[in-house]
mmCIF file of C-alpha atoms in Angstrom:
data_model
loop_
_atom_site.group_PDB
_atom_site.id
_atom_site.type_symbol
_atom_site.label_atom_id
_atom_site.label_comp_id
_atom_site.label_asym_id
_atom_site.label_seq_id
_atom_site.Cartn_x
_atom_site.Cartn_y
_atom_site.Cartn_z
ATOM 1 C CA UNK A 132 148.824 34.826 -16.643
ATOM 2 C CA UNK A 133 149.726 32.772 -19.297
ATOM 3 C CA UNK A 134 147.162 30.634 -21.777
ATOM 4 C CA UNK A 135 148.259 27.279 -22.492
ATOM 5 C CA UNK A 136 147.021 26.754 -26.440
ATOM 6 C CA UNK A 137 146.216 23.189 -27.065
ATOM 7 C CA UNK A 138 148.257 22.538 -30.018
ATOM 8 C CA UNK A 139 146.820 19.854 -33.020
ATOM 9 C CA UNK A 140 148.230 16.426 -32.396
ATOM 10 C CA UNK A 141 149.998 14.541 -35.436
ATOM 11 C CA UNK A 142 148.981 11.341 -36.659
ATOM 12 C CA UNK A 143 152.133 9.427 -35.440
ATOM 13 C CA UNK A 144 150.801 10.500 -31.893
ATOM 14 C CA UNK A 145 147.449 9.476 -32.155
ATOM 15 C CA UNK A 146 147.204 5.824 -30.066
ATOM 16 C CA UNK A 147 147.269 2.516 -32.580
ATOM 17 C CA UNK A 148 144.056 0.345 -33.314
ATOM 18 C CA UNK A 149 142.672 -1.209 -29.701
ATOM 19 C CA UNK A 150 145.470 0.750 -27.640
ATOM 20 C CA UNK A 151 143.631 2.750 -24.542
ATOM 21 C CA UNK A 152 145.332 6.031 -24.928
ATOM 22 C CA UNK A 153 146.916 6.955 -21.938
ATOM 23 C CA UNK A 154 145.614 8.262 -18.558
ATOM 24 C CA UNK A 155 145.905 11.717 -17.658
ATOM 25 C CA UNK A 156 148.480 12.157 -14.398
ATOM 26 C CA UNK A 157 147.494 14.952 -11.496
ATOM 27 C CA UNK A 158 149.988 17.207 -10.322
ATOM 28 C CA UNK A 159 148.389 18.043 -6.984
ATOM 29 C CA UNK A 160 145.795 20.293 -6.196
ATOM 30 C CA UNK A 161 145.189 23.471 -8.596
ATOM 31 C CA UNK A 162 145.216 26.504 -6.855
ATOM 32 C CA UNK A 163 142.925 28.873 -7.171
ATOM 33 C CA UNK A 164 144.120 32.554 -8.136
ATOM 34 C CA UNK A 165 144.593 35.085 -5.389
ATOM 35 C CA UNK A 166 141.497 37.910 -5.438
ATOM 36 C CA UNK A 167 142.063 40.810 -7.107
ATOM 37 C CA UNK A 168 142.450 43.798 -5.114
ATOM 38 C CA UNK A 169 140.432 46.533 -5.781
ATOM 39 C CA UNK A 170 141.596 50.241 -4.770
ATOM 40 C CA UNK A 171 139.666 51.626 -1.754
ATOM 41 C CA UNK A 172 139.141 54.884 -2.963
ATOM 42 C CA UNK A 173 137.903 53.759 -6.965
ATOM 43 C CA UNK A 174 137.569 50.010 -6.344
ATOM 44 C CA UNK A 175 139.671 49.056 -9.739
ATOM 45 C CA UNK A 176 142.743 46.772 -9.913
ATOM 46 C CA UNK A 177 145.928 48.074 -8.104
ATOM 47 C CA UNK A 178 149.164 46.359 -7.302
ATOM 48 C CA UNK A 179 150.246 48.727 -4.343
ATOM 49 C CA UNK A 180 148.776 51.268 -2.468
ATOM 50 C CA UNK A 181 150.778 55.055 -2.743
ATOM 51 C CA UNK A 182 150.573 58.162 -0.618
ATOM 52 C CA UNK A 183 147.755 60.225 -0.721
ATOM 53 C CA UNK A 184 147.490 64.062 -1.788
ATOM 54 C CA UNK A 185 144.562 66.584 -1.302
ATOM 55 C CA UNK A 186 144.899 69.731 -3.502
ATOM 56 C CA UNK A 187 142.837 72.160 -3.525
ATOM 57 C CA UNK A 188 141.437 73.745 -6.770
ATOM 58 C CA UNK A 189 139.703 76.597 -8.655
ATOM 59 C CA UNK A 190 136.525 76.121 -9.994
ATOM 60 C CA UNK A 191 135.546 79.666 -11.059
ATOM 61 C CA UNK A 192 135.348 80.089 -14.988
ATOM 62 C CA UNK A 193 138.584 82.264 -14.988
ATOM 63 C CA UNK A 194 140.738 79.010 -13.574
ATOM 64 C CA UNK A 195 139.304 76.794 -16.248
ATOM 65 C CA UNK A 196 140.178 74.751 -17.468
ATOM 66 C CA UNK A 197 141.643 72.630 -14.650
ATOM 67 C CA UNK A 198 144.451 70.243 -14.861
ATOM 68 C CA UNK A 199 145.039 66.791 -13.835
ATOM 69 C CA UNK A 200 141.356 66.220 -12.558
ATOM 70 C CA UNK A 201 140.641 63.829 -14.874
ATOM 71 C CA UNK A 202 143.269 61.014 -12.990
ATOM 72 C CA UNK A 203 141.336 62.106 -9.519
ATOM 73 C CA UNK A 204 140.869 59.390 -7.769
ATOM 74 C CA UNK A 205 137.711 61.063 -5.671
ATOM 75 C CA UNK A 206 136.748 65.099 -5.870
ATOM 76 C CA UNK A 207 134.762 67.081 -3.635
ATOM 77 C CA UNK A 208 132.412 69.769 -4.294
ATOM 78 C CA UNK A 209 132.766 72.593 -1.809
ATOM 79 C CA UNK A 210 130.869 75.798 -1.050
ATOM 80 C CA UNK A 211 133.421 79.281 -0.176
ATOM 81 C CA UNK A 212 132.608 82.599 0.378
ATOM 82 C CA UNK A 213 129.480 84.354 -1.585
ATOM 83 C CA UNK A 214 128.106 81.198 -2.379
ATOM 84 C CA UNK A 215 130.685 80.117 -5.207
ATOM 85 C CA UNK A 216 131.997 76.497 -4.978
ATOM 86 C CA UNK A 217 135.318 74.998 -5.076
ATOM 87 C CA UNK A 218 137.100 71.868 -5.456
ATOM 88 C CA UNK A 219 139.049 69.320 -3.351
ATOM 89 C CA UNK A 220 140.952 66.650 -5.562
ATOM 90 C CA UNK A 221 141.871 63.410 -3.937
ATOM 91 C CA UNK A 222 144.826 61.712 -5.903
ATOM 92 C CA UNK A 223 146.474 58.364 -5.220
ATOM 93 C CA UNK A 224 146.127 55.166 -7.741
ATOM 94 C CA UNK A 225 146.638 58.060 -10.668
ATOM 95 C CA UNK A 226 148.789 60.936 -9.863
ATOM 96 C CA UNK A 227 149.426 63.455 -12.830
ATOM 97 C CA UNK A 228 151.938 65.000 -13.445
ATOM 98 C CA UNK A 229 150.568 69.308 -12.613
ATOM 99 C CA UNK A 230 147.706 70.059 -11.288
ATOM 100 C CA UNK A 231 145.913 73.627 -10.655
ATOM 101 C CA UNK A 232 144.837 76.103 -10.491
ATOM 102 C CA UNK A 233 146.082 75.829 -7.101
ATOM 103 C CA UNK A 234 144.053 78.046 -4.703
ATOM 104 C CA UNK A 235 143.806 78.529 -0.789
ATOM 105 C CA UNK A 236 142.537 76.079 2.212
ATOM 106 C CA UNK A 237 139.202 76.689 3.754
ATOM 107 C CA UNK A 238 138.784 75.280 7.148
ATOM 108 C CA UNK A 239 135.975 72.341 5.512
ATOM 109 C CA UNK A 240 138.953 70.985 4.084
ATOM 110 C CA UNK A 241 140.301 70.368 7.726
ATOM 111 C CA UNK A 242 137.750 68.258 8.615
ATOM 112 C CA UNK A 243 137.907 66.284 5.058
ATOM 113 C CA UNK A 244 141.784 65.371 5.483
ATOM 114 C CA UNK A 245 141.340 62.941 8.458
ATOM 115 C CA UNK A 246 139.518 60.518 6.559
ATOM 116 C CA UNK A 247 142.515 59.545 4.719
ATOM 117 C CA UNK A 248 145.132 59.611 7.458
ATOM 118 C CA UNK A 249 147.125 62.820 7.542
ATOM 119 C CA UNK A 250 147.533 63.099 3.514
ATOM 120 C CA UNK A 251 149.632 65.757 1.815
ATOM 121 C CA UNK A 252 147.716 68.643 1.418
ATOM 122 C CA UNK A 253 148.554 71.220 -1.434
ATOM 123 C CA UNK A 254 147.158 74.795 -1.335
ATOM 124 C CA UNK A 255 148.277 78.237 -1.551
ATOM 125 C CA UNK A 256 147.297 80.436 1.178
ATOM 126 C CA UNK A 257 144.967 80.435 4.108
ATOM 127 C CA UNK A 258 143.640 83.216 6.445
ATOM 128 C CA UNK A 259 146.135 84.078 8.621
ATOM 129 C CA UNK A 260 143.812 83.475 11.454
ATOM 130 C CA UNK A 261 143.731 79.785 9.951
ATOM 131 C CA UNK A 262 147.090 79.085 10.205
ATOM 132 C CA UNK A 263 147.015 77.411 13.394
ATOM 133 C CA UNK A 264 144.558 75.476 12.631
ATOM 134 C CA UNK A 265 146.486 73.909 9.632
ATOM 135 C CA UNK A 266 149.275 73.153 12.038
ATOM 136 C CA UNK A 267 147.248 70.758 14.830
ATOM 137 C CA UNK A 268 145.306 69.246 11.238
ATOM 138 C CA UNK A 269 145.796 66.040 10.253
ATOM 139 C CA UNK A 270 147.938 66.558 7.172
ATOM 140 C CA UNK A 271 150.954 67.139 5.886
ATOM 141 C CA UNK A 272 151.366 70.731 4.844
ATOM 142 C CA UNK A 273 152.550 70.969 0.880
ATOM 143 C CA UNK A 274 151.542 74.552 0.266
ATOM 144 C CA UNK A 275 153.370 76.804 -1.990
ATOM 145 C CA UNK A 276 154.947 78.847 1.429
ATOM 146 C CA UNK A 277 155.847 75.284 2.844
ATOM 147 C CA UNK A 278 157.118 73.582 -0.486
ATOM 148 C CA UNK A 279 158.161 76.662 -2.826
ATOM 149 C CA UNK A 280 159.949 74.467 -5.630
ATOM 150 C CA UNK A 281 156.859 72.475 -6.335
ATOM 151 C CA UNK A 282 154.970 75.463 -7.765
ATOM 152 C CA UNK A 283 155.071 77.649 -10.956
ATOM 153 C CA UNK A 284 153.391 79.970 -13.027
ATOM 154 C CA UNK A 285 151.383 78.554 -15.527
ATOM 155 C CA UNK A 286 152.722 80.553 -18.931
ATOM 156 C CA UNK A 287 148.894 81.749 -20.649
ATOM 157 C CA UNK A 288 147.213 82.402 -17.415
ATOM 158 C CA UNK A 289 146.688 84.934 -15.180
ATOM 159 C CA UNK A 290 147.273 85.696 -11.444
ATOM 160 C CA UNK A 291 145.991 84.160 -8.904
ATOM 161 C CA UNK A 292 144.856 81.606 -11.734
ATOM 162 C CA UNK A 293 148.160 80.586 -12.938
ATOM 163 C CA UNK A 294 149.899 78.778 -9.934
ATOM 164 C CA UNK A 295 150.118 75.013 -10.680
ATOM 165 C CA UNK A 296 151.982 72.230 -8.618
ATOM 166 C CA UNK A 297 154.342 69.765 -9.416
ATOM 167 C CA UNK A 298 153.373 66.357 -8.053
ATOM 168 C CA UNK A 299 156.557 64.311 -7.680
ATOM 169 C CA UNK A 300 157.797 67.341 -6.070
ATOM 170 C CA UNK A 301 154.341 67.709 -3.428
ATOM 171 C CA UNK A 302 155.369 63.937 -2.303
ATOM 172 C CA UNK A 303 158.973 64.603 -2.002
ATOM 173 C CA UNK A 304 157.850 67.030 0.275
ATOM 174 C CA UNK A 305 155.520 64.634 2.257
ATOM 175 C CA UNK A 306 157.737 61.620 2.491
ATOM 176 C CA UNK A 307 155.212 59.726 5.478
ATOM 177 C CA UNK A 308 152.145 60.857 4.086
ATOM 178 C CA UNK A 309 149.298 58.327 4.364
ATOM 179 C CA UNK A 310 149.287 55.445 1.797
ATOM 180 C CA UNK A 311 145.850 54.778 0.732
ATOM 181 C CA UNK A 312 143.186 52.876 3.094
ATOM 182 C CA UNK A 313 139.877 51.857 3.351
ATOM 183 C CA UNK A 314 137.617 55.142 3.437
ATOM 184 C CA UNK A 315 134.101 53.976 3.632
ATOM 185 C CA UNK A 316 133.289 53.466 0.216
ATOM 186 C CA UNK A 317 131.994 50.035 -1.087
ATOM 187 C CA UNK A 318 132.159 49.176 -5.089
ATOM 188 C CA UNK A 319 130.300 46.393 -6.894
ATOM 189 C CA UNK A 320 126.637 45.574 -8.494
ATOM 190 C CA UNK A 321 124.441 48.594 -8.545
ATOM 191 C CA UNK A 322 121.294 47.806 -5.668
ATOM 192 C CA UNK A 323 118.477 45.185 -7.436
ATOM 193 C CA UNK A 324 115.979 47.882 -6.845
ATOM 194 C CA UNK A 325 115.240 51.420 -5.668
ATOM 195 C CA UNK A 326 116.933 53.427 -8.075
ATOM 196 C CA UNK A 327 115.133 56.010 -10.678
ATOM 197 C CA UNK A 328 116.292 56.213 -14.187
ATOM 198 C CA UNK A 329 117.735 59.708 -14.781
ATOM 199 C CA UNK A 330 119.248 61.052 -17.699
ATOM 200 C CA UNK A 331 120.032 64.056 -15.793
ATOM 201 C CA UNK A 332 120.548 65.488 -12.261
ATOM 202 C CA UNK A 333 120.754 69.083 -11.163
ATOM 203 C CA UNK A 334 122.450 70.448 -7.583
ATOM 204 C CA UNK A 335 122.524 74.018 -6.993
ATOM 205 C CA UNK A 336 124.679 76.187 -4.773
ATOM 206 C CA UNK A 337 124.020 80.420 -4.278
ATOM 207 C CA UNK A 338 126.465 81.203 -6.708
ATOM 208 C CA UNK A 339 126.923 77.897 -8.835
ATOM 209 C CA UNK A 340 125.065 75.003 -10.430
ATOM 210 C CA UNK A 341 126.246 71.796 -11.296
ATOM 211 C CA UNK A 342 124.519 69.260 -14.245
ATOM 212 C CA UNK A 343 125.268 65.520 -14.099
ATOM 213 C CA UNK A 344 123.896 63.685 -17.761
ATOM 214 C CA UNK A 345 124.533 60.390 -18.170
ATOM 215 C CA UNK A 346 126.080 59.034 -21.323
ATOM 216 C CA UNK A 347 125.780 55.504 -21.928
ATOM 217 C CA UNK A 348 128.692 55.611 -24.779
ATOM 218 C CA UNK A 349 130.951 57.021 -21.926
ATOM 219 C CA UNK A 350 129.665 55.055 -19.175
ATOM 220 C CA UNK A 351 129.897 58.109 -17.165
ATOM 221 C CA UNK A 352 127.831 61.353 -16.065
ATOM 222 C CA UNK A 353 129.387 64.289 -17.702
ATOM 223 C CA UNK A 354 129.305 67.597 -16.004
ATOM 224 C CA UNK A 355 128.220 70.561 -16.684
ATOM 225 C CA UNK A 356 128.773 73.892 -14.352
ATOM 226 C CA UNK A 357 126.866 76.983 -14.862
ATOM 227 C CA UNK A 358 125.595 75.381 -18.352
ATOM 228 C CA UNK A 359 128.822 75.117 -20.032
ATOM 229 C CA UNK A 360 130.449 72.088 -20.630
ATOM 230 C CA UNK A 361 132.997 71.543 -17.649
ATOM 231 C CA UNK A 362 136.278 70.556 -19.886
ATOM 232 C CA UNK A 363 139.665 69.050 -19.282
ATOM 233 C CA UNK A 364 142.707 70.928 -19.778
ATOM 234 C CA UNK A 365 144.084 67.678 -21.455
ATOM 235 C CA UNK A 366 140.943 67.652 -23.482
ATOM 236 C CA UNK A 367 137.341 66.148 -23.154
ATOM 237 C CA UNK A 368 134.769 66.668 -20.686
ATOM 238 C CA UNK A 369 135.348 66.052 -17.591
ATOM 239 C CA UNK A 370 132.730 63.227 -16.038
ATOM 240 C CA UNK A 371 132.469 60.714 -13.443
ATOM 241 C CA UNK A 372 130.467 56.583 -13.043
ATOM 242 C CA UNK A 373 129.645 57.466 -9.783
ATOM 243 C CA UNK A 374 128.307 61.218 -8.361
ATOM 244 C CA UNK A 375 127.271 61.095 -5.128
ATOM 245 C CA UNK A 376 125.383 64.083 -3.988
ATOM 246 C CA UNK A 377 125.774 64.470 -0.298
ATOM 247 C CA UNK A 378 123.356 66.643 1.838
ATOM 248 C CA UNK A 379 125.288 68.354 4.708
ATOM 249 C CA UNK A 380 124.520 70.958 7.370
ATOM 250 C CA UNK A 381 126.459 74.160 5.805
ATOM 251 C CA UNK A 382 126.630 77.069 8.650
ATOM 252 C CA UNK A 383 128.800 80.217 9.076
ATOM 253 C CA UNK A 384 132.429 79.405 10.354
ATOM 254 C CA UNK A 385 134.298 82.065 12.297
ATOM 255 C CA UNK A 386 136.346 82.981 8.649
ATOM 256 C CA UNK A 387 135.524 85.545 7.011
ATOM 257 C CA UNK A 388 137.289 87.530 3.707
ATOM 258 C CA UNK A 389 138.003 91.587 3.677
ATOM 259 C CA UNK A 390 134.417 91.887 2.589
ATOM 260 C CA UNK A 391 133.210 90.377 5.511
ATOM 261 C CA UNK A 392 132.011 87.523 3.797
ATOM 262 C CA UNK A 393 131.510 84.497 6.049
ATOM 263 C CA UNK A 394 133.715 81.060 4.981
ATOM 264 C CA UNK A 395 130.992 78.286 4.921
ATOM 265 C CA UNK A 396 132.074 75.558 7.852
ATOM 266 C CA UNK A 397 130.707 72.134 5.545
ATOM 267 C CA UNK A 398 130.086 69.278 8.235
ATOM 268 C CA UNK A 399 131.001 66.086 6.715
ATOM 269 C CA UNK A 400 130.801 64.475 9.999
ATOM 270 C CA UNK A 401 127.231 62.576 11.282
ATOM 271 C CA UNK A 402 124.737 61.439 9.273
ATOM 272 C CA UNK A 403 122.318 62.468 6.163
ATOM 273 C CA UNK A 404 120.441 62.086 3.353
ATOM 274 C CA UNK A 405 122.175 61.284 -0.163
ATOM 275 C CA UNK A 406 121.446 60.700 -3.859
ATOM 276 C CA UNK A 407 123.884 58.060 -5.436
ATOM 277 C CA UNK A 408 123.908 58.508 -9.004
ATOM 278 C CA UNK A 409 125.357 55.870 -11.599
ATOM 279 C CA UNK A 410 124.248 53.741 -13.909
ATOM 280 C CA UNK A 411 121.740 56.158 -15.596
ATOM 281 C CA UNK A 412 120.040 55.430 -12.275
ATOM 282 C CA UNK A 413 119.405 57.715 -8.999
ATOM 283 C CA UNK A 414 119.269 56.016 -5.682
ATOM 284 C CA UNK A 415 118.073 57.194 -2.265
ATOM 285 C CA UNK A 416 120.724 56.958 0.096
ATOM 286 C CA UNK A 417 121.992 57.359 3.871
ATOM 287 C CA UNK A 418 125.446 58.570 4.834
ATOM 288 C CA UNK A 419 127.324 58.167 8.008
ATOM 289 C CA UNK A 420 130.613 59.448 9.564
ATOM 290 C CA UNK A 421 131.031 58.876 13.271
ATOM 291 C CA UNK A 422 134.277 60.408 13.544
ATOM 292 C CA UNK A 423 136.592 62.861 11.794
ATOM 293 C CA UNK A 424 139.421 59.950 11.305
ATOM 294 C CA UNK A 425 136.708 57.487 9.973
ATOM 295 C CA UNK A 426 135.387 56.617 6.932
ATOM 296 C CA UNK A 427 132.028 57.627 5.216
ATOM 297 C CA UNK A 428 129.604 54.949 4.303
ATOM 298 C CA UNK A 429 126.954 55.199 1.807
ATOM 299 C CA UNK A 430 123.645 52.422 2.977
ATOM 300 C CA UNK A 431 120.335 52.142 0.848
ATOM 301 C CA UNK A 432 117.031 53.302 2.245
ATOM 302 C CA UNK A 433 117.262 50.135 3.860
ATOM 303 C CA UNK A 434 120.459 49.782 5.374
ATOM 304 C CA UNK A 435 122.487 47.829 3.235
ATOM 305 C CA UNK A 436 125.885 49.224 2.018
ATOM 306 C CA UNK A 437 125.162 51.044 -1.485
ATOM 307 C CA UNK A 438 128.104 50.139 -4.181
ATOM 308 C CA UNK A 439 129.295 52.784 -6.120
ATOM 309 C CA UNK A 440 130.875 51.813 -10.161
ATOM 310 C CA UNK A 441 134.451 51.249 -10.114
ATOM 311 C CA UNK A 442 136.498 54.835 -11.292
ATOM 312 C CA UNK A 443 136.082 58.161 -10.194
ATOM 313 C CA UNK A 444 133.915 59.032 -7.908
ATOM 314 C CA UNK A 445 132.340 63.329 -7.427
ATOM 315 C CA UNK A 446 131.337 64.009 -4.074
ATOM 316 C CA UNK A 447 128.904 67.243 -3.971
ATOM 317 C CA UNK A 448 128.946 68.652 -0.448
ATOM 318 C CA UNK A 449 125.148 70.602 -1.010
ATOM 319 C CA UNK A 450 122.683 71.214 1.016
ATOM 320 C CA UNK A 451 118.755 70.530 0.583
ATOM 321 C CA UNK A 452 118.586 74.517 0.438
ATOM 322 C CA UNK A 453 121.123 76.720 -0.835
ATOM 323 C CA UNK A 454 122.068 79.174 1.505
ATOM 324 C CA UNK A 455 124.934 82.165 2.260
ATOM 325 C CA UNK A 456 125.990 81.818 5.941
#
């Protein structure tokens, strides 16, 4: 947009003794600038909306640190097997370069995908059993036995911690993936009241614990896992303006591992409780999600929709009591 700078008039242009300087002429009407459109899934600026990929990453202490999380547009917090937790990454308005650790699909993810169309979906590895189930999902499969040339071995690492994807390649594979829509999520003014100043917010799993502290230099809640510092493999610590812990119903699915340890089946679908953290502030919140292809919305105590701060946004699936299915 460009700034029209008044510029000082000379003296041989300034109107002689008793002369009426001349009346300003109207062009027409000014128009008023077109609204700004905010992204759906981190309501900042965008100019076009771009396919959409899920990946599906480590978040045990040997795959750390992760790559490309930090330009996430949205990541979920999931429980596995033994109580442990890992991560679904939702990239769109950023997309990095690598990501990874890539690791394997757990049939929660399923029922995440729909929400944003049928998205790429980057993993390596699923139960056998789960297979079909990947097939009828709504998603475009990316994995590293679908879409060999966009993985590789991370040099420094170690098996199964090592395998890393190539972006531009994971959306060369999924040429009709789903551009970016509206998902639920509302972005503006905090609510006038309701919320509790936090400096800190704790969510547990069996196996893993998650810290949120708020930094008011950053303008984000850092995160800490299992007391250490959860760091960027490009460097900082990793941290969000908006964590949104979500309480779910988490119950054995009909996956299990060679230890006959029982996948956790993470419903993301109905409705709930949720705390909305931003701001330095905690809010009491609802959550809704009628259907699997819908969007989830986030309401006050009292119904009305609950913004989230513009950027990235954490999404911890937990439940009100930790438990192993």
């Amino acid at each position: 947009m460009a700034i029209l700078i008044p510029t000082a008039a000379c003296s041989s242009d300034e109107p002689a003794a008793g002369q009426a300087p001349e009346a300003s002429v109207s062009t027409g009407p000014i128009e008023e600038p077109a609204p700004e459109k905010l992204h759906p899934f981190t309501g900042e600026p965008f100019d076009a909306a771009k396919r959409v990929i899920a990946v599906k990453i480590e978040n045990t202490a040997a795959g750390k640190p992760q790559l490309g999380l930090k330009s996430a547009d949205i990541v979920y917090i999931e429980q596995v097997e033994a109580g442990l937790t890992r991560l679904m990454a939702i990239f769109s308005s950023k997309i990095p370069p690598k990501v990874g650790p890539v690791r394997s699909a757990r049939i929660s993810d399923l029922h995440i995908a729909p929400m944003f169309g049928k998205p790429a979906f980057a993993y390596s590895g699923a139960q056998t059993k789960m297979l079909p189930f990947i097939a009828e999902a709504s998603l475009f499969d990316v994995s590293d036995s679908r879409a060999p040339g966009a993985y590789f071995r991370q040099p420094g690492r170690f098996a199964p911690y090592n395998l890393f994807a190539n972006t531009k390649k994971l959306l060369s594979a999924a040429p009709k993936a789903t551009k970016a829509k509206d998902v639920g999520f509302t972005f503006g003014d905090a609510p006038a009241e309701g919320g509790v100043e936090r400096k800190s917010y704790t969510v547990k799993w069996p196996a893993a614990r998650f810290t949120f502290a708020w930094s008011d230099a950053k303008k984000q809640w850092l995160i800490w896992q299992d007391g250490k510092k959860d760091m960027a493999a490009e460097g900082g610590q990793l941290g969000a303006p908006t964590i949104v812990i979500q309480y779910t119903k988490t119950e054995r699915s009909e996956f299990h591992d060679s230890n006959q340890s029982y996948t956790p089946l993470v419903h993301t679908t109905g409705k709930g409780s949720a705390i909305v953290l931003r701001d330095g502030m905690a809010y009491k919140a609802k959550w809704e999600r009628e259907s699997e292809d819908g969007g989830t919305t986030f309401t006050t105590t009292s119904g009305e929709p609950l913004n989230f701060a513009p950027g990235q946004v954490w999404v911890a699936l937990a439940s009100r009591k930790p438990v192993i299915p």
